[in-house]
Coordinates of C-alpha atoms in Angstrom, one line a residue:
X222 CA 198.5 118.0 81.9
X223 CA 195.1 116.8 80.4
X224 CA 192.4 117.2 82.7
X225 CA 188.8 117.7 82.2
X226 CA 188.8 121.6 80.2
X227 CA 191.5 119.4 77.7
X228 CA 188.5 116.1 77.4
X229 CA 186.1 119.3 77.0
X230 CA 187.4 120.7 74.4
X231 CA 188.2 117.8 72.6
X232 CA 184.8 116.1 72.7
X233 CA 183.4 119.9 71.6
X234 CA 185.8 119.2 68.3
X235 CA 185.5 115.5 67.8
X236 CA 181.1 116.3 67.7
X237 CA 181.4 118.6 65.1
X238 CA 181.3 122.1 67.0
X239 CA 183.1 124.7 65.6
X240 CA 183.0 127.6 67.9
X241 CA 182.7 129.0 70.9
X242 CA 181.1 132.3 71.8
X243 CA 182.4 133.4 75.0
X244 CA 182.0 135.7 78.0
X245 CA 184.9 134.3 80.6
X246 CA 185.1 134.9 84.1
X247 CA 186.7 133.8 86.8
X248 CA 185.4 129.7 87.0
X249 CA 187.3 129.6 84.0
X250 CA 190.8 128.7 84.4
X251 CA 191.5 125.7 83.4
X252 CA 189.2 126.4 80.0
X253 CA 191.5 129.0 79.5
X254 CA 194.9 127.1 80.0
X255 CA 193.6 124.2 77.8
X256 CA 193.0 126.2 75.1
X257 CA 196.3 128.1 75.3
X258 CA 197.6 124.7 74.9
X259 CA 195.2 124.1 71.9
X260 CA 197.4 126.6 70.2
X261 CA 200.6 127.1 71.2
X262 CA 200.7 122.8 70.9
X263 CA 198.5 123.2 67.0
X264 CA 195.6 121.1 68.1
X265 CA 192.6 121.5 66.7
X266 CA 189.5 122.9 69.1
X267 CA 187.1 125.3 68.6
X268 CA 187.5 128.1 67.9
X269 CA 187.0 130.8 70.6
X270 CA 184.8 133.8 69.6
X271 CA 185.3 136.7 72.2
X272 CA 181.6 138.0 73.3
X273 CA 181.5 141.1 76.2
X274 CA 178.2 140.4 76.5
X275 CA 176.5 136.7 76.7
X276 CA 173.2 137.6 75.1
X277 CA 175.1 138.8 72.2
X278 CA 177.0 135.3 72.0
X279 CA 173.9 133.6 72.8
X280 CA 172.0 135.0 69.6
X281 CA 175.1 134.0 67.5
X282 CA 174.8 130.5 68.2
X283 CA 171.7 130.6 68.1
X284 CA 171.9 132.6 64.4
X285 CA 174.5 129.9 63.3
X286 CA 172.9 126.7 64.4
X287 CA 168.9 128.1 62.8
X288 CA 171.0 128.4 59.5
X289 CA 172.8 125.0 59.2
X290 CA 171.3 122.7 62.2
X291 CA 174.6 122.2 64.2
X292 CA 174.5 123.5 66.9
X293 CA 177.6 125.8 69.0
X294 CA 178.9 126.2 72.3
X295 CA 177.8 129.4 74.3
X296 CA 180.3 129.8 77.3
X297 CA 179.5 131.6 80.1
X298 CA 180.4 133.3 83.1
X299 CA 178.6 131.1 87.1
X300 CA 174.8 132.2 87.7
X301 CA 175.7 135.7 86.8
X302 CA 176.1 135.1 82.6
X303 CA 173.6 132.1 83.0
X304 CA 170.5 135.0 84.1
X305 CA 172.5 137.6 81.6
X306 CA 171.7 135.4 78.5
X307 CA 168.0 135.2 79.4
X308 CA 166.1 136.7 76.9
X309 CA 168.4 134.4 74.7
X310 CA 168.2 131.6 75.5
X311 CA 164.3 131.4 75.9
X312 CA 164.3 133.1 72.3
X313 CA 166.3 129.3 71.4
X314 CA 163.7 127.5 73.3
X315 CA 161.0 128.2 72.2
X316 CA 162.5 128.4 68.6
X317 CA 163.6 125.2 68.8
X318 CA 167.1 125.8 68.0
X319 CA 170.2 123.8 69.1
X320 CA 172.7 125.3 71.3
X321 CA 175.5 123.6 74.2
X322 CA 175.4 126.6 77.2
X323 CA 178.7 126.0 79.2
X324 CA 178.9 127.6 82.7
X325 CA 181.7 127.2 85.3
X326 CA 179.8 127.5 89.0
X327 CA 181.7 128.6 92.1
X328 CA 184.3 126.4 93.6
X329 CA 183.6 124.2 95.7
X330 CA 186.4 123.8 98.7
X331 CA 188.1 126.7 100.2
X332 CA 191.3 125.6 101.7
X333 CA 192.9 124.9 98.7
X334 CA 192.1 121.6 99.0
X335 CA 192.2 120.3 95.1
X336 CA 193.5 123.0 92.4
X337 CA 190.2 125.6 92.0
X338 CA 189.9 126.0 94.8
X339 CA 188.3 129.4 96.0
X340 CA 190.8 132.4 96.0
X341 CA 188.7 135.2 95.2
X342 CA 185.8 137.1 96.9
X343 CA 183.7 136.8 94.3
X344 CA 183.7 133.1 95.1
X345 CA 181.2 133.3 98.2
X346 CA 179.3 135.6 96.7
X347 CA 178.5 133.9 93.4
X348 CA 177.7 130.8 95.3
X349 CA 173.8 129.3 94.9
X350 CA 172.4 126.3 96.1
X351 CA 170.4 125.9 92.1
X352 CA 172.0 127.5 89.2
X353 CA 170.8 124.4 87.2
X354 CA 167.8 125.6 87.9
X355 CA 167.8 129.0 86.4
X356 CA 167.7 126.8 83.3
X357 CA 165.2 124.3 83.6
X358 CA 162.4 126.3 82.0
X359 CA 164.3 126.4 79.2
X360 CA 166.3 123.9 78.2
X361 CA 165.6 120.1 77.1
X362 CA 168.3 119.0 79.5
X363 CA 171.4 120.1 81.8
X364 CA 173.6 117.8 84.5
X365 CA 176.8 119.0 86.3
X366 CA 180.3 117.8 85.1
X367 CA 181.3 116.5 88.7
X368 CA 184.6 114.7 87.0
X369 CA 186.5 114.2 84.2
X370 CA 186.3 110.7 83.8
X371 CA 183.3 110.6 82.0
X372 CA 182.9 114.0 80.8
X373 CA 182.7 113.4 77.1
X374 CA 179.6 111.5 77.7
X375 CA 178.1 114.1 79.2
X376 CA 178.9 117.0 76.4
X377 CA 177.8 114.0 73.8
X378 CA 174.4 112.8 75.7
X379 CA 173.8 117.2 76.1
X380 CA 174.3 117.5 72.2
X381 CA 171.9 114.3 71.4
X382 CA 169.4 116.3 72.8
X383 CA 169.7 119.6 71.6
X384 CA 169.9 117.5 67.9
X385 CA 166.7 115.7 68.6
X386 CA 163.5 117.3 67.7
X387 CA 161.7 119.2 69.2
X388 CA 165.5 120.2 69.0
X389 CA 166.6 123.0 71.8
X390 CA 169.3 124.6 73.7
X391 CA 171.2 122.3 76.7
X392 CA 173.0 123.6 80.3
X393 CA 176.1 121.8 81.5
X394 CA 178.1 123.4 84.2
X395 CA 181.0 122.4 86.1
X396 CA 183.2 124.2 89.1
X397 CA 185.8 124.9 88.8
X398 CA 187.6 121.4 91.2
X399 CA 186.1 119.5 88.4
X400 CA 187.2 121.3 85.5
X401 CA 190.8 121.0 86.4
X402 CA 191.1 117.4 87.5
X403 CA 193.8 115.5 85.8
X404 CA 192.5 112.3 83.7
X405 CA 192.8 110.1 81.7
X406 CA 192.0 110.8 77.5
X407 CA 189.1 108.0 76.7
X408 CA 187.8 107.9 72.8
X409 CA 184.0 107.9 72.5
X410 CA 182.9 107.4 68.2
X411 CA 179.9 110.3 67.7
X412 CA 177.7 108.0 64.8
X413 CA 177.0 106.0 68.4
X414 CA 175.5 109.6 69.8
X415 CA 173.6 110.9 66.5
X416 CA 170.1 112.6 67.5
X417 CA 166.7 110.5 67.5
X418 CA 165.3 109.7 63.3
X419 CA 162.2 111.6 62.8
X420 CA 159.1 110.6 63.1
X421 CA 156.4 109.7 60.9
X422 CA 152.8 109.2 60.7
X423 CA 151.2 105.8 61.6
X424 CA 150.8 104.0 58.4
X425 CA 147.0 103.5 59.4
X426 CA 146.1 107.1 59.7
X427 CA 147.1 108.9 57.0
X428 CA 143.6 106.9 54.9
X429 CA 142.0 109.0 56.8
X430 CA 143.2 112.5 56.1
X431 CA 144.3 112.2 52.8
X432 CA 140.4 111.1 51.7
X433 CA 139.5 114.2 54.2
X434 CA 141.9 116.3 51.7
X435 CA 140.8 115.1 48.3
X436 CA 137.3 115.0 49.4
X437 CA 137.5 119.1 50.8
X438 CA 136.5 122.1 48.2
X439 CA 138.6 124.3 50.2
X440 CA 141.9 122.9 51.8
X441 CA 144.5 125.5 53.0
X442 CA 147.5 124.6 54.9
X443 CA 149.0 127.2 57.9
X444 CA 152.5 127.0 58.7
X445 CA 155.4 129.0 60.6
X446 CA 158.3 127.0 60.4
X447 CA 157.8 124.5 58.6
X448 CA 161.0 126.5 56.7
X449 CA 163.2 125.6 59.4
X450 CA 164.1 122.2 57.2
X451 CA 164.8 123.5 54.0
X452 CA 164.3 120.2 52.2
X453 CA 160.5 120.0 53.7
X454 CA 159.5 123.6 51.8
X455 CA 160.2 121.4 48.0
X456 CA 157.6 118.6 49.4
X457 CA 155.1 120.8 50.5
X458 CA 155.7 122.5 46.7
X459 CA 154.8 119.5 45.4
X460 CA 151.7 118.8 47.0
X461 CA 150.4 121.6 46.8
X462 CA 150.6 122.3 43.2
X463 CA 149.3 118.8 42.7
X464 CA 146.3 119.5 44.6
X465 CA 145.6 123.3 44.4
X466 CA 145.8 124.0 48.1
X467 CA 146.7 127.4 49.2
X468 CA 148.8 128.0 51.5
X469 CA 149.1 131.5 54.3
X470 CA 152.4 131.4 56.3
X471 CA 151.4 132.4 60.5
X472 CA 153.9 134.4 62.0
X473 CA 156.7 133.1 60.2
X474 CA 160.0 132.4 61.2
X475 CA 161.9 130.9 57.9
X476 CA 160.6 130.7 54.8
X477 CA 157.9 128.3 53.8
X478 CA 156.7 128.4 50.7
X479 CA 158.1 130.0 47.7
X480 CA 155.9 133.5 47.5
X481 CA 155.8 133.5 43.4
X482 CA 154.0 130.1 43.6
X483 CA 150.1 130.7 42.7
X484 CA 149.4 129.2 45.9
X485 CA 150.7 131.4 48.5
X486 CA 148.5 133.4 49.7
X487 CA 150.2 135.5 51.8
X488 CA 151.2 136.4 55.6
X489 CA 149.3 137.2 58.9
X490 CA 150.8 138.5 62.3
X491 CA 148.6 140.7 64.6
X492 CA 146.4 142.7 62.2
X493 CA 142.5 142.4 64.2
X494 CA 141.3 141.1 60.1
X495 CA 139.7 137.3 59.2
X496 CA 141.3 135.6 56.3
X497 CA 138.5 134.6 53.9
X498 CA 140.5 131.9 53.2
X499 CA 140.6 130.7 56.9
X500 CA 137.4 131.3 57.6
X501 CA 135.8 129.4 54.1
X502 CA 138.2 126.2 54.8
X503 CA 137.0 122.9 55.0
X504 CA 139.7 121.2 55.8
X505 CA 143.2 122.6 57.6
X506 CA 146.0 121.2 57.8
X507 CA 149.3 122.5 60.5
X508 CA 152.4 122.4 59.6
X509 CA 155.4 123.1 62.2
X510 CA 153.2 125.7 64.2
X511 CA 152.4 127.1 66.9
X512 CA 149.9 129.8 66.6
X513 CA 148.2 128.9 63.2
X514 CA 145.8 131.8 64.7
X515 CA 144.6 134.1 66.6
X516 CA 141.3 132.9 68.1
X517 CA 140.7 136.3 69.0
X518 CA 140.6 138.0 65.3
X519 CA 141.0 135.3 63.2
X520 CA 140.5 131.7 63.4
X521 CA 139.3 128.5 61.0
X522 CA 135.5 128.0 60.8
X523 CA 134.1 125.6 63.2
X524 CA 133.5 123.1 60.3
X525 CA 136.1 122.5 59.2
X526 CA 138.9 120.0 59.5
X527 CA 141.6 120.0 60.9
X528 CA 144.5 118.1 61.6
X529 CA 148.4 118.7 63.5
X530 CA 150.9 117.7 62.2
X531 CA 154.0 119.0 64.6
X532 CA 157.2 117.9 66.7
X533 CA 155.2 119.7 69.3
X534 CA 151.9 118.9 68.5
X535 CA 150.2 119.9 71.7
X536 CA 153.1 122.1 72.5
X537 CA 153.9 120.4 75.7
X538 CA 156.3 123.2 77.1
X539 CA 153.3 126.2 76.5
X540 CA 150.4 125.4 79.9
X541 CA 147.6 127.6 77.9
X542 CA 147.3 126.2 73.8
X543 CA 144.8 124.1 72.4
X544 CA 142.9 123.8 68.4
X545 CA 140.1 121.6 68.6
X546 CA 141.5 119.1 65.6
X547 CA 140.6 115.6 63.8
X548 CA 144.1 114.0 65.1
X549 CA 147.5 115.5 65.9
X550 CA 150.3 113.9 65.1
X551 CA 153.9 114.4 66.3
X552 CA 155.9 113.5 63.0
X553 CA 158.6 115.4 60.8
X554 CA 156.5 117.6 57.9
X555 CA 158.8 115.9 55.3
X556 CA 158.7 112.8 56.2
X557 CA 154.3 112.8 57.2
X558 CA 154.5 115.3 53.5
X559 CA 156.0 112.6 51.7
X560 CA 153.9 109.6 53.1
X561 CA 151.0 111.9 51.4
X562 CA 152.0 112.4 48.5
X563 CA 152.3 108.8 47.9
X564 CA 148.9 107.9 49.5
X565 CA 147.8 110.5 46.9
X566 CA 148.7 107.8 44.0
X567 CA 146.4 105.5 44.9
X568 CA 144.0 107.9 44.5
X569 CA 141.5 109.3 42.2
X570 CA 141.8 112.1 41.8
X571 CA 139.1 115.3 40.2
X572 CA 141.3 116.6 37.7
X573 CA 138.9 119.0 36.3
X574 CA 137.8 120.5 40.3
X575 CA 141.7 121.1 41.1
X576 CA 141.5 122.9 38.5
X577 CA 138.8 124.9 39.2
X578 CA 140.6 125.7 42.7
X579 CA 143.7 126.5 41.3
X580 CA 142.5 129.1 39.0
X581 CA 139.9 130.5 41.4
X582 CA 143.4 130.2 43.5
X583 CA 145.8 132.2 41.3
X584 CA 143.1 135.5 41.4
X585 CA 143.5 135.7 45.0
X586 CA 147.6 136.0 44.3
X587 CA 147.5 138.3 41.7
X588 CA 145.8 140.2 43.6
X589 CA 147.7 140.3 46.7
X590 CA 150.2 141.5 44.5
X591 CA 148.2 143.8 42.6
X592 CA 147.9 145.2 46.1
X593 CA 151.5 144.7 47.4
X594 CA 152.6 146.2 44.2
X595 CA 150.3 149.5 45.4
X596 CA 152.0 149.7 48.8
X597 CA 155.1 149.8 47.7
X598 CA 154.9 153.1 45.6
X599 CA 157.1 156.3 46.8
X600 CA 156.2 159.0 48.9
X601 CA 157.2 162.6 49.0
X602 CA 157.4 163.5 52.2
X603 CA 157.8 160.2 54.3
X604 CA 159.8 156.3 54.3
X605 CA 157.0 153.7 54.2
X606 CA 158.0 150.1 56.2
X607 CA 156.5 149.1 52.5
X608 CA 158.2 150.7 50.3
X609 CA 161.2 150.9 52.3
X610 CA 161.4 147.1 52.2
X611 CA 160.6 146.7 48.2
X612 CA 164.0 148.8 48.4
X613 CA 165.3 146.5 50.6
X614 CA 164.6 143.8 48.4
X615 CA 165.9 145.7 45.3
X616 CA 169.4 144.8 46.0
X617 CA 169.4 141.7 47.4
X618 CA 169.6 138.7 45.1
X619 CA 167.9 135.1 45.9
X620 CA 170.7 134.1 47.8
X621 CA 171.3 137.1 50.6
X622 CA 169.8 135.9 53.9
X623 CA 167.4 138.5 55.4
X624 CA 167.4 138.4 59.2
X625 CA 163.4 139.8 60.3
X626 CA 163.3 141.4 63.8
X627 CA 161.3 144.1 62.6
X628 CA 157.4 143.8 64.9
X629 CA 155.4 146.6 64.2
X630 CA 157.0 146.1 60.7
X631 CA 157.5 141.5 60.5
X632 CA 154.4 141.4 58.4
X633 CA 155.2 144.1 55.3
X634 CA 158.7 142.6 55.9
X635 CA 158.1 139.1 55.2
X636 CA 155.5 140.7 52.7
X637 CA 157.0 142.6 50.1
X638 CA 160.3 141.2 50.6
X639 CA 158.5 137.7 49.4
X640 CA 161.3 135.3 50.1
X641 CA 161.2 132.8 46.8
X642 CA 164.1 130.3 48.1
X643 CA 164.8 127.9 51.5
X644 CA 166.7 129.1 53.8
X645 CA 166.9 132.5 52.9
X646 CA 164.7 134.4 55.5
X647 CA 164.5 134.6 59.6
X648 CA 163.1 135.3 62.5
X649 CA 164.0 134.9 65.9
X650 CA 161.5 132.5 66.0
X651 CA 159.9 133.8 69.8
X652 CA 159.9 137.0 71.2
X653 CA 162.9 138.4 73.5
X654 CA 164.0 141.1 70.9
X655 CA 167.3 141.9 70.5
X656 CA 168.1 138.5 68.5
X657 CA 169.1 140.9 65.1
X658 CA 172.8 141.5 65.8
X659 CA 174.1 138.8 67.6
X660 CA 172.2 136.2 64.8
X661 CA 174.0 138.3 61.6
X662 CA 177.6 137.4 63.3
X663 CA 176.2 134.5 63.4
X664 CA 174.7 133.6 60.7
X665 CA 177.9 134.7 58.5
X666 CA 180.1 132.7 60.3
X667 CA 178.1 129.7 59.0
X668 CA 177.8 131.2 55.3
X669 CA 180.7 134.0 54.4
X670 CA 180.2 133.8 51.6
X671 CA 177.0 134.7 51.5
X672 CA 175.6 138.4 51.7
X673 CA 173.2 139.0 55.4
X674 CA 170.9 141.8 56.1
X675 CA 169.6 142.7 58.7
X676 CA 165.8 144.3 59.0
X677 CA 165.6 145.6 62.8
X678 CA 163.2 148.1 64.6
X679 CA 164.6 150.6 66.3
X680 CA 163.5 148.8 70.0
X681 CA 164.7 145.6 68.7
X682 CA 168.1 147.3 67.3
X683 CA 169.1 149.2 70.5
X684 CA 167.9 145.9 72.5
X685 CA 171.0 143.8 70.4
X686 CA 173.4 145.7 72.3
X687 CA 174.9 147.4 69.5
X688 CA 178.1 148.2 70.7
X689 CA 179.2 145.1 71.2
X690 CA 177.8 143.5 68.2
X691 CA 179.5 145.6 65.9
X692 CA 183.1 145.7 67.6
X693 CA 182.1 141.8 67.0
X694 CA 181.4 142.1 63.3
X695 CA 184.7 144.0 63.1
X696 CA 187.8 141.8 64.6
X697 CA 185.9 138.4 63.4
X698 CA 185.3 139.7 59.9
X699 CA 181.6 139.3 59.6
X700 CA 181.0 142.0 57.7
X701 CA 176.2 142.9 57.2
X702 CA 174.1 145.3 56.4
X703 CA 171.5 146.9 59.3
X704 CA 168.5 148.4 58.5
X705 CA 166.8 150.4 61.1
X706 CA 162.7 150.3 61.6
X707 CA 162.8 153.5 62.6
X708 CA 159.7 155.5 64.2
X709 CA 161.2 156.6 66.8
X710 CA 159.6 154.3 70.0
X711 CA 158.0 150.6 70.7
X712 CA 155.4 150.9 69.0
X713 CA 153.9 147.6 70.0
X714 CA 152.8 148.0 73.0
X715 CA 150.8 151.3 71.9
X716 CA 149.5 148.9 69.0
X717 CA 148.5 146.4 72.3
X718 CA 147.1 149.1 74.0
X719 CA 144.9 150.1 71.5
X720 CA 143.5 146.4 70.9
X721 CA 142.2 146.2 74.5
X722 CA 141.6 149.6 75.2
X723 CA 140.8 151.5 71.8
X724 CA 138.8 154.5 73.7
X725 CA 140.9 154.7 76.7
X726 CA 143.1 157.7 78.3
X727 CA 146.6 156.6 77.0
X728 CA 144.7 157.3 72.9
X729 CA 142.7 160.7 74.7
X730 CA 145.1 161.8 76.0
X731 CA 148.5 160.4 73.5
X732 CA 150.5 158.5 76.2
X733 CA 151.6 155.5 75.4
X734 CA 155.2 155.8 77.3
X735 CA 157.1 154.3 74.3
X736 CA 158.2 157.4 72.3
X737 CA 162.3 157.6 72.4
X738 CA 161.6 161.4 72.1
X739 CA 164.6 163.1 72.0
X740 CA 166.3 161.0 69.4
X741 CA 169.2 158.7 69.3
X742 CA 171.9 158.3 66.7
X743 CA 171.9 155.2 66.2
X744 CA 173.8 154.3 63.4
X745 CA 176.5 156.1 65.2
X746 CA 177.1 153.3 68.1
X747 CA 178.5 150.8 65.0
X748 CA 180.3 154.1 63.7
X749 CA 182.0 154.4 66.7
X750 CA 181.9 150.3 68.2
X751 CA 182.7 149.3 65.2
X752 CA 183.4 151.9 62.6
X753 CA 180.9 150.4 60.0
X754 CA 179.7 152.6 57.8
X755 CA 176.2 154.8 59.5
X756 CA 174.1 157.0 57.1
X757 CA 170.9 158.3 58.5
X758 CA 167.4 158.7 55.7
X759 CA 164.9 160.8 56.4
X760 CA 164.0 161.8 52.7
X761 CA 162.7 158.5 50.1
X762 CA 164.3 160.5 47.4
X763 CA 168.1 159.4 48.9
X764 CA 166.8 155.8 50.2
X765 CA 167.9 153.8 46.7
X766 CA 171.6 155.5 46.6
X767 CA 171.4 154.7 50.1
X768 CA 170.6 151.0 50.3
X769 CA 173.1 150.3 47.0
X770 CA 176.0 152.1 48.4
X771 CA 175.8 150.3 51.9
X772 CA 175.4 147.0 50.2
X773 CA 178.7 147.4 47.8
X774 CA 180.5 148.4 51.4
X775 CA 179.4 145.4 52.8
X776 CA 180.1 143.3 49.8
X777 CA 183.9 144.6 49.9
X778 CA 183.7 144.0 54.2
X779 CA 182.4 147.0 55.8
X780 CA 179.7 146.7 58.3
X781 CA 176.5 149.1 56.9
X782 CA 174.2 150.4 59.7
X783 CA 171.4 152.2 57.4
X784 CA 168.9 154.3 59.6
X785 CA 165.5 155.1 58.1
X786 CA 163.3 156.8 60.1
X787 CA 159.4 155.3 59.1
X788 CA 156.2 157.4 60.5
X789 CA 156.3 158.3 64.3
X790 CA 154.6 155.9 66.3

């Protein structure tokens, strides 16, 4: 039989989907049957990856799409499985990562009127009024498959939404009867369902932007995720080298600018300090950033001229957001940078002023480099996040894919890894913790020839469902190195409390409710679930040897978890 499920799987294959990260249930018999039929007939369909937890499935699809730009499929069980991806769908939606989520739905007949009719008690329990509503605030598009006659059109349309900027997750659901329906084969041309073309700055607006940029004495560029498109990094570097424009990375979740370029002036996170170059800037160009600064702690001058370029420059899904700017452009940053550079050719540039600014910014860059080096000095007693990250940097190469979910160590990881090559560092792009584990599996599936390193806090490690992650890593041969920045608790809520109540009772009696004492043996979880090599490191003198040994094991094909104890929360 050629069913809706058969057509659905065909559509995914034709659309270029490689993997289905699945947590199967009673709503998927037709899918399971179609997958088995494809296997028996040696018919090519996306590979099924069994995921014993939906959040890990979502994070794996996220990681794969993040590195390749190609959306993968997450398959979950009715409304229960849909709700279980909650944190993961938040990450993909806020991080603008394309993923297609498919869920079954309880049968809509109960007396065997159609194939797939209700035959288990759970079909009544899992029947809800608005299953799609669960996803509506976190997906670009949602729909229900009601027949096999247009299932391919629905899949192609959903993926067209997912891949169009701003990218993001989409949701389809299909009841058992619809997915079991016998139907006829439909052939579509995927080339007719491409995402929308990237946008540019209106040509008449380029002149005013470049005029303001050229006359500025202290221009600055702020970015957070320009490097989602690796080719945009080169365009940014070309512009900054030409005009000596410093680049500040604010809460970056990709590698956006080479840290060895003299115009790179560091990273900012939640620290309560005013960035001097941001305060001095008379012109600020924000490229691809949701939070370029936090006004209560650190912001641009009220006199600065600000331009905003982003695929979503007014943050349509953020109820409270405003940064007054002279212009907001909904444009692709790579194209916008090309437009700016091309127009620069028509302008007279005072090279002496550019050279003077270059030398001044380079001095800042060099000073920061020396400050970083001093922070990386080892201690006899404790392993600091800065020293730990520097030791990790020593064992990776320029092509290693580094995933950062260090949270309270996030800025230290960015700063002391110091990525130089586009596509080599990634964060989740949002705030639901635990992304690191599944994302490492997705990253390794997307880049089997590269080394994947996950740097995570102990809290975000526990959130990742590590038993599921490491079982999957073993089964699907996706070895990676995890380094846990273990401060024995959630430091971030403590810092948040101190930020509002620095002299409060919680600080006075040191009661924040965030410690993990007595500590769990975190590395052993991975060893038990997936046969990973596990080691706990508390002595700074043991760290380098442990990292070197662990990295060699990963390159030989074994997953490794190093639980490194840093100062207590």
